[in-house]
XYZ file of C-alpha atoms in Angstrom:
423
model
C 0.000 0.000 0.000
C 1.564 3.595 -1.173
C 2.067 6.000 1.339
C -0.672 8.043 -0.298
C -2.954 5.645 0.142
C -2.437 4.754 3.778
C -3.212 8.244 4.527
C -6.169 8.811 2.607
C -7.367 5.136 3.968
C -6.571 6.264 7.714
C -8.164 9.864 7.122
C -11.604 8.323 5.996
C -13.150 7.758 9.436
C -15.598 4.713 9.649
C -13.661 3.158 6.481
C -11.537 0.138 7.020
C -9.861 -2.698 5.275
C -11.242 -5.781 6.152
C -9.891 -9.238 4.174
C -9.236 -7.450 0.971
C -11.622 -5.133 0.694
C -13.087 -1.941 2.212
C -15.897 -2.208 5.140
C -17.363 1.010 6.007
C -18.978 1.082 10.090
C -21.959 3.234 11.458
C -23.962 3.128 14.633
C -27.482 2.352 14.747
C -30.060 3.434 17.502
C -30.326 1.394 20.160
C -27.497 -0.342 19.235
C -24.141 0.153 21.353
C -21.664 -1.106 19.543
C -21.450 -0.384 15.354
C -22.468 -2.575 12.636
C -19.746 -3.277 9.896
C -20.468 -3.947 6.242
C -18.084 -4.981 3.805
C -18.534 -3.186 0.630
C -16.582 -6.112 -1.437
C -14.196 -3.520 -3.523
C -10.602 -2.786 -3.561
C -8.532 -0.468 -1.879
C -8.059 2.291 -4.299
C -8.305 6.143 -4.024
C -11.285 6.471 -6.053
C -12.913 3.284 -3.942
C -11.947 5.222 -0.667
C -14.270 8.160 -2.065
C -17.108 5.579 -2.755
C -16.811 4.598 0.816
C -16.954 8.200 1.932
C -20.250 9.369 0.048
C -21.860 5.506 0.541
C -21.061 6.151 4.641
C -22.401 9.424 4.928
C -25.629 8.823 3.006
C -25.877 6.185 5.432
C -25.688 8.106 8.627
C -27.533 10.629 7.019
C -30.987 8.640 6.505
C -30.604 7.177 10.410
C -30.275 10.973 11.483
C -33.304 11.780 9.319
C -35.346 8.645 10.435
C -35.272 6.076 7.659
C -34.127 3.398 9.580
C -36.322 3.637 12.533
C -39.261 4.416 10.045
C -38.847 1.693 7.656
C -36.138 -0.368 8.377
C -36.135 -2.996 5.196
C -36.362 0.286 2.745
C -33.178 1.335 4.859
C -31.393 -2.202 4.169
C -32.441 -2.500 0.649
C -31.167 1.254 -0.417
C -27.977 1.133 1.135
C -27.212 -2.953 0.459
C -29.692 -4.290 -2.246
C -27.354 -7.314 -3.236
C -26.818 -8.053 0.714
C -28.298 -11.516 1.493
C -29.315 -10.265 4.663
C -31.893 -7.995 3.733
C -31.914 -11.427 3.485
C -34.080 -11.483 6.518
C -31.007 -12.160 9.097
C -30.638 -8.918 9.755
C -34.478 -8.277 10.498
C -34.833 -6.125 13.217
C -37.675 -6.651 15.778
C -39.251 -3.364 14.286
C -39.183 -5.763 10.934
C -40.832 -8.554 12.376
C -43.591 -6.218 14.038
C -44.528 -4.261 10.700
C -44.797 -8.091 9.009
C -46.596 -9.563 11.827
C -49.402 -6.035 11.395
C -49.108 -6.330 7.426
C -49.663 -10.201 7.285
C -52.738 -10.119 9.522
C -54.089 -7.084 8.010
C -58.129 -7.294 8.373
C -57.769 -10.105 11.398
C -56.834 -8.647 13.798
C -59.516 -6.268 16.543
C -59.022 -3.112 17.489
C -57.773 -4.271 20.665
C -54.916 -6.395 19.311
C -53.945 -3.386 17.071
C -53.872 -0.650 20.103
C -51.639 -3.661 22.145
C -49.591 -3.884 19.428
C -49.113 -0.122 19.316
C -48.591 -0.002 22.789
C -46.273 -2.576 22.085
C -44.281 -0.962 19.728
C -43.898 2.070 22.565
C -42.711 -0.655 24.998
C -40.295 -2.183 22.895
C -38.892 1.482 21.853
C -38.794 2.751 25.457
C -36.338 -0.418 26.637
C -34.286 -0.225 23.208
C -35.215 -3.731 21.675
C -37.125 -2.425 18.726
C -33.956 -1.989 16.747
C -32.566 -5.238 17.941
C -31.411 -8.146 14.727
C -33.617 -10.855 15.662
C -30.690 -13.214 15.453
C -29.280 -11.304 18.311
C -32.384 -10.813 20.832
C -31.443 -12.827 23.911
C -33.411 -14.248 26.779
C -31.279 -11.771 28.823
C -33.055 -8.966 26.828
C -36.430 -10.698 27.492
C -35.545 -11.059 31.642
C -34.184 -7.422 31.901
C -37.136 -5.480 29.961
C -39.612 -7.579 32.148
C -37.818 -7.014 35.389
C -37.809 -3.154 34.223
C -41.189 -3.133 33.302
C -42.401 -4.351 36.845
C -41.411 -1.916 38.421
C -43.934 0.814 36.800
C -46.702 -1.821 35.331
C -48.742 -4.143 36.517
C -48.293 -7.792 36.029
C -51.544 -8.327 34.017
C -49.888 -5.845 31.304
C -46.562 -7.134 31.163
C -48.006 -10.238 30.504
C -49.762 -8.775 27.623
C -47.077 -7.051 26.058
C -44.700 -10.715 26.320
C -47.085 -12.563 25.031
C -47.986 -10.355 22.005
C -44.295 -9.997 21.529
C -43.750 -13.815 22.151
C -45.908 -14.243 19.444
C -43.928 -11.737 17.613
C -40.175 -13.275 17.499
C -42.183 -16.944 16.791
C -42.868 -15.628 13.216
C -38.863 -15.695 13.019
C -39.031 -19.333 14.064
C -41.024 -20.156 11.147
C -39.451 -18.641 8.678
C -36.107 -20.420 10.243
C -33.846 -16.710 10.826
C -33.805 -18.662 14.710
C -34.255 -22.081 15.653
C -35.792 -21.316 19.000
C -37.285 -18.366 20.756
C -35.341 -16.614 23.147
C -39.150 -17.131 25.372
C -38.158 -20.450 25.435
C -35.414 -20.170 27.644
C -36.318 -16.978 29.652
C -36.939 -17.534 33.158
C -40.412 -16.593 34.300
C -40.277 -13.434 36.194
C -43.597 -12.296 38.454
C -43.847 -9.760 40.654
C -45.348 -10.259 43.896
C -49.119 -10.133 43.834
C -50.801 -7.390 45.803
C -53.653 -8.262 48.259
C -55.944 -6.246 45.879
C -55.142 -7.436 42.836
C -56.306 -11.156 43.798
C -59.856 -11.281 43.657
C -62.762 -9.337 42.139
C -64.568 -6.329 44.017
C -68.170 -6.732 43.285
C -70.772 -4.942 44.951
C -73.288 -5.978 47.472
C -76.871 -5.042 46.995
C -76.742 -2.988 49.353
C -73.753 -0.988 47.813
C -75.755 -1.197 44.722
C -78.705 0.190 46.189
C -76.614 3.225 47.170
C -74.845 3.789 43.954
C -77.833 4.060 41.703
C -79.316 6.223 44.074
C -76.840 8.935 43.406
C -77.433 8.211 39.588
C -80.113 10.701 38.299
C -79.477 9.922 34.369
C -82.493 7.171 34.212
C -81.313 5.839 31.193
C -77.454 5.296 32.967
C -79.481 4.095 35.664
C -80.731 1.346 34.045
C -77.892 0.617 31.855
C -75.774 -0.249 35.276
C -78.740 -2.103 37.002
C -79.260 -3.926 33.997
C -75.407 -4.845 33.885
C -75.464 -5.864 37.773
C -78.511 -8.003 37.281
C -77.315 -10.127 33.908
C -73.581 -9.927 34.112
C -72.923 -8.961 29.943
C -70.395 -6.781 28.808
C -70.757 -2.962 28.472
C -70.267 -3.441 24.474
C -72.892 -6.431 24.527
C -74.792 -4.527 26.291
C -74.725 -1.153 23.738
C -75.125 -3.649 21.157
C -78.290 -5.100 22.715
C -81.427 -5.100 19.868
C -84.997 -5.252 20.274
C -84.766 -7.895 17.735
C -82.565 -10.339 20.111
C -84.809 -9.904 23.103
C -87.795 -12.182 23.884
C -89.765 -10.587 26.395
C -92.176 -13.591 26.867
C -89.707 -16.217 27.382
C -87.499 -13.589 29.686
C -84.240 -14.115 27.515
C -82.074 -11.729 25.295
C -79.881 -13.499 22.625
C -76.342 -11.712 22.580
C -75.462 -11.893 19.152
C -73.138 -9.038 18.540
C -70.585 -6.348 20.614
C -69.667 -3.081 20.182
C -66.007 -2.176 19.817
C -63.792 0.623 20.393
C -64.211 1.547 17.048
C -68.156 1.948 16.810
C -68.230 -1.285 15.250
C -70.943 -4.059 15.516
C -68.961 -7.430 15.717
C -69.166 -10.872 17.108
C -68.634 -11.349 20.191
C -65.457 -11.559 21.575
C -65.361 -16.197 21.484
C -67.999 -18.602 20.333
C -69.205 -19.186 23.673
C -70.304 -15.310 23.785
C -72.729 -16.349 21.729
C -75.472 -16.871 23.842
C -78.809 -16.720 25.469
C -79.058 -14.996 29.047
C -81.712 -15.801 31.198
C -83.058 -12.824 32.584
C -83.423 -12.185 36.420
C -87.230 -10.148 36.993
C -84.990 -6.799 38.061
C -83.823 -6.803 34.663
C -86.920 -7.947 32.511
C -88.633 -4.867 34.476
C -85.606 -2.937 32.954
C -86.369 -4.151 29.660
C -90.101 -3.371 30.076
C -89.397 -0.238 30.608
C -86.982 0.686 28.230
C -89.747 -0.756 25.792
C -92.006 2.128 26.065
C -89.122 4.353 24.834
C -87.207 2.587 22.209
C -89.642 -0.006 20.859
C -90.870 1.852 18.340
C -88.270 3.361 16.862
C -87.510 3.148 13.192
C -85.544 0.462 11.756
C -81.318 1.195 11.112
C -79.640 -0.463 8.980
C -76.242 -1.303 11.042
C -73.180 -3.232 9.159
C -71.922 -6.287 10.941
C -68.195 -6.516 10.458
C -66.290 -9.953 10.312
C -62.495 -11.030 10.119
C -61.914 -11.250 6.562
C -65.173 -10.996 5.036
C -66.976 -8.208 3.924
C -69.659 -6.748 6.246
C -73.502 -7.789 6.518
C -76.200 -5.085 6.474
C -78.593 -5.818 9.689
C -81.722 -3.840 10.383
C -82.171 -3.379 13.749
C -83.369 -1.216 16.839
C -81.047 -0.805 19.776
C -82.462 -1.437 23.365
C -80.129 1.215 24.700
C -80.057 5.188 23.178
C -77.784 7.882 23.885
C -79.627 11.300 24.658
C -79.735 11.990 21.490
C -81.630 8.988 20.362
C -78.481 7.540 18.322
C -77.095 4.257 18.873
C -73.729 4.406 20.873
C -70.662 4.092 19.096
C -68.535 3.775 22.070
C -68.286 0.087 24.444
C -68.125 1.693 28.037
C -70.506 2.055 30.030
C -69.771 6.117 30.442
C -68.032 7.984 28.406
C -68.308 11.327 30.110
C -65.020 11.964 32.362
C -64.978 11.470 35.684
C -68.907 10.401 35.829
C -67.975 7.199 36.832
C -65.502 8.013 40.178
C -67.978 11.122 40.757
C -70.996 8.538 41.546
C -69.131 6.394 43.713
C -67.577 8.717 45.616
C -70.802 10.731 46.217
C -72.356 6.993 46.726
C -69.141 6.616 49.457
C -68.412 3.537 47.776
C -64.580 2.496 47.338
C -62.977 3.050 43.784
C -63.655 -0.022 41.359
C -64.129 -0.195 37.645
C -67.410 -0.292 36.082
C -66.566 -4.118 35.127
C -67.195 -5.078 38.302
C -70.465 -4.794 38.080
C -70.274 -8.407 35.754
C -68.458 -9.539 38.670
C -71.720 -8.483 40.907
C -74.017 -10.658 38.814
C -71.721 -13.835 39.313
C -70.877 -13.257 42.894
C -75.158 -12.813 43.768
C -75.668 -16.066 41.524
C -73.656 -17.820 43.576
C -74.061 -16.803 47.094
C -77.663 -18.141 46.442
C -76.239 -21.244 45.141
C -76.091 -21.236 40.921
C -75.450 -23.959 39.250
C -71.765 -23.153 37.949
C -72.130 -24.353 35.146
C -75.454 -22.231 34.212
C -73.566 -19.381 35.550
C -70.532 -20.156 32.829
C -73.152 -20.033 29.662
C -74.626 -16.846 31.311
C -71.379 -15.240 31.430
C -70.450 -16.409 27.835
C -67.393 -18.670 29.357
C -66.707 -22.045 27.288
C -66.677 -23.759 30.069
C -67.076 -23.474 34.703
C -63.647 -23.057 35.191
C -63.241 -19.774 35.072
C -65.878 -19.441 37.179
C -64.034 -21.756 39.504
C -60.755 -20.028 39.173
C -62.223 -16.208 39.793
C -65.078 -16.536 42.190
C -64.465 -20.290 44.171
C -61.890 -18.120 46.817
C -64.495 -15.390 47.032
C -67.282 -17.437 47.618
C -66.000 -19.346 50.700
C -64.075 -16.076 52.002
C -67.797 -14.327 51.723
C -69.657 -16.645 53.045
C -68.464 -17.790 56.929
C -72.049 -19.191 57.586
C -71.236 -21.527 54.034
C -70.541 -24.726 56.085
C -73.655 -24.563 57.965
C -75.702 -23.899 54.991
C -74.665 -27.084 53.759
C -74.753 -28.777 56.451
C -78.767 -27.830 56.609
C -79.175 -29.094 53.027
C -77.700 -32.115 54.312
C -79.931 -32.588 57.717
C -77.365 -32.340 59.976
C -78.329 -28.856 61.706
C -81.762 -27.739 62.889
C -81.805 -24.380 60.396
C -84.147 -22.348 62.934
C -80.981 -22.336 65.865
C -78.505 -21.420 63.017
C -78.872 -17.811 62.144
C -76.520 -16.173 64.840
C -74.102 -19.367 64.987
C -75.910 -21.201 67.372
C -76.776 -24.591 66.041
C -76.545 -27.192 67.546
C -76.930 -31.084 66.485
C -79.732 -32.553 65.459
């Protein structure tokens, strides 16, 4: 090498000679430590220049964004003959945008603000720019660790498990042979008291929070929640044309999501017919007299993958205005919500307890489980088992000597304040 060209090579920062020809380095973000590319030419004056202007175009579309906005475009302009935009060098942000674009028109509007959320997650502890080939289980343990700290456990779950499902799309296409989820440890935080069981409300608490309602129709809307245990966006959804008033049953055929849209229900076992207690068939009665007789709408019925179905229908439930909702909660309006339970002096709880309400009554009068399970639109009892069984017995101290009653074994009229005694 002339002396000439040892200077000029040693000048041209981020250029390099690497097994006979030149390899230019740059830094990505996120990345510590740089990424080398060989640019397979010679070491020659005029090849040094290449290097130069092929370099700074480089850094120049990271500092303007390219590469964390598209990250393939970035590969393929800068190395279109590299193998590895030959999928070895797919980042995580890669594998997200494929996992969005190959699902397009499958996946809710739930799964696509998680996977949004996702994306912020992934950004905030600087694995989005990660190679696949390089994510770790030591990534995956550290991020989660992090993460508990600030999140609950119930969303970091989330989050892994969308992401899990992520980095397996690499598996199948064979970039890795095993997901780095595979051999993560599994990391939980310790569970606080209040996260362990549901909050419903007693009757009593009931009592006093629709008392501080004065909205009649919100009024109704949360009794009639309490008193069948359906979703708020089943319960939006709700049509004169699914209800049988005779029989007492409403068929729940459809839910309202995030998006305004009418969809099936969230599983197959949503699908279902709920057996109405008289509280809310008096509900129904008399929302009759005030949405009965409205005019048909015609309301679109979206599905995954197909195109939608034009239903004509008229909602049980009407905003003021006489329009079907187009939001799933049960309030929209800020604060209403926390403003009626603390002027109720009831403690803080989310509106979805009041499904919880429904199944904890049922069963403190003795429901068959596995009624309770098709009313609740659950496949099968067990999650019945798994959410309310603790409650149940922790609720009910006087439990044993119910059952001992049923069985003969205590005189019921010396049981009331605990003092049985055998028969």
């Amino acid at each position: 090498m002339s002396k000439d060209l040892e200077i000029k090579l040693k000048n041209a920062r981020g250029v390099s000679m690497h097994n006979g020809a030149l390899r230019i380095q740059f830094k990505l973000p996120g990345q510590n430590n740089p990424t080398r590319k060989s640019l397979g030419i010679t070491l020659t004056k005029k090849n040094i220049d290449v290097a130069i202007t092929r370099l700074g175009s480089i850094r120049a579309d990271i500092a303007s964004g390219l590469y964390d906005n598209d990250t393939s475009a970035f590969w393929r302009k800068h190395f279109p003959a590299d193998s590895a935009n030959n999928l070895s060098q797919q980042t995580v942000k890669d594998y997200l945008t494929k996992y969005i674009v190959e699902r397009d028109g499958e996946l809710s509007l739930s799964v696509q603000s998680k996977l949004k959320t996702l994306n912020t997650w992934l950004t905030k502890h600087k694995l989005i720019n990660i190679e696949i080939t390089k994510l770790t289980h030591l990534h995956i343990e550290k991020t989660i660790k992090e993460s508990l700290k600030t999140l609950k456990q119930s969303t970091v779950n989330d989050y892994s498990l969308l992401f899990q499902r992520i980095i397996k799309e690499a598996v199948r296409d064979d970039i890795i042979s095993i997901s780095p989820f595979d051999r993560a440890r599994k990391i939980k935080a310790e569970e606080k008291i209040d996260d362990q069981k549901p909050e419903p409300f007693t009757q009593a608490e009931l009592i006093r929070l629709l008392d501080v309602i004065h909205i009649e129709q919100s009024k109704d809307m949360i009794e009639f929640s309490a008193w069948t245990g359906i979703r708020p966006g089943e319960l939006k959804a709700l049509a004169w044309e699914d209800v049988d008033l005779a029989a007492g049953i409403v068929h729940i055929k459809y839910n309202l999501n995030r998006g305004g849209q009418l969809k099936l229900p969230k599983t197959a076992a949503s699908v279902r017919k709920v057996e109405l207690m008289p509280i809310a068939l008096d509900i129904l009665k008399r929302q009759q007299a005030k949405t009965y007789l409205k005019s048909l709408i015609a309301e679109n019925i979206y599905y995954k993958l197909s195109k939608p179905d034009v239903v004509n229908r008229r909602r049980v439930f009407l905003s003021r205005s006489d329009k079907p909702y187009k939001c799933p909660e049960l309030t929209t309006a800020p604060k209403q919500w926390e403003n009626w339970l603390r002027k109720a002096k009831l403690i803080h709880r989310e509106p979805y307890q009041l499904r919880h309400t429904f199944a904890s009554q049922m069963l403190m009068v003795g429901a068959d489980p596995t009624w309770l399970a098709k009313q609740l639109g659950h496949a099968d009892w067990g999650m019945i088992r798994k959410i309310y069984g603790q409650w149940i017995s922790g609720e009910r101290p006087d439990y044993r000597n119910e059952l001992a009653i049923k069985l003969g074994q205590l005189d019921p009229s010396l049981t009331p304040k605990g003092k049985a005694g055998t028969k």
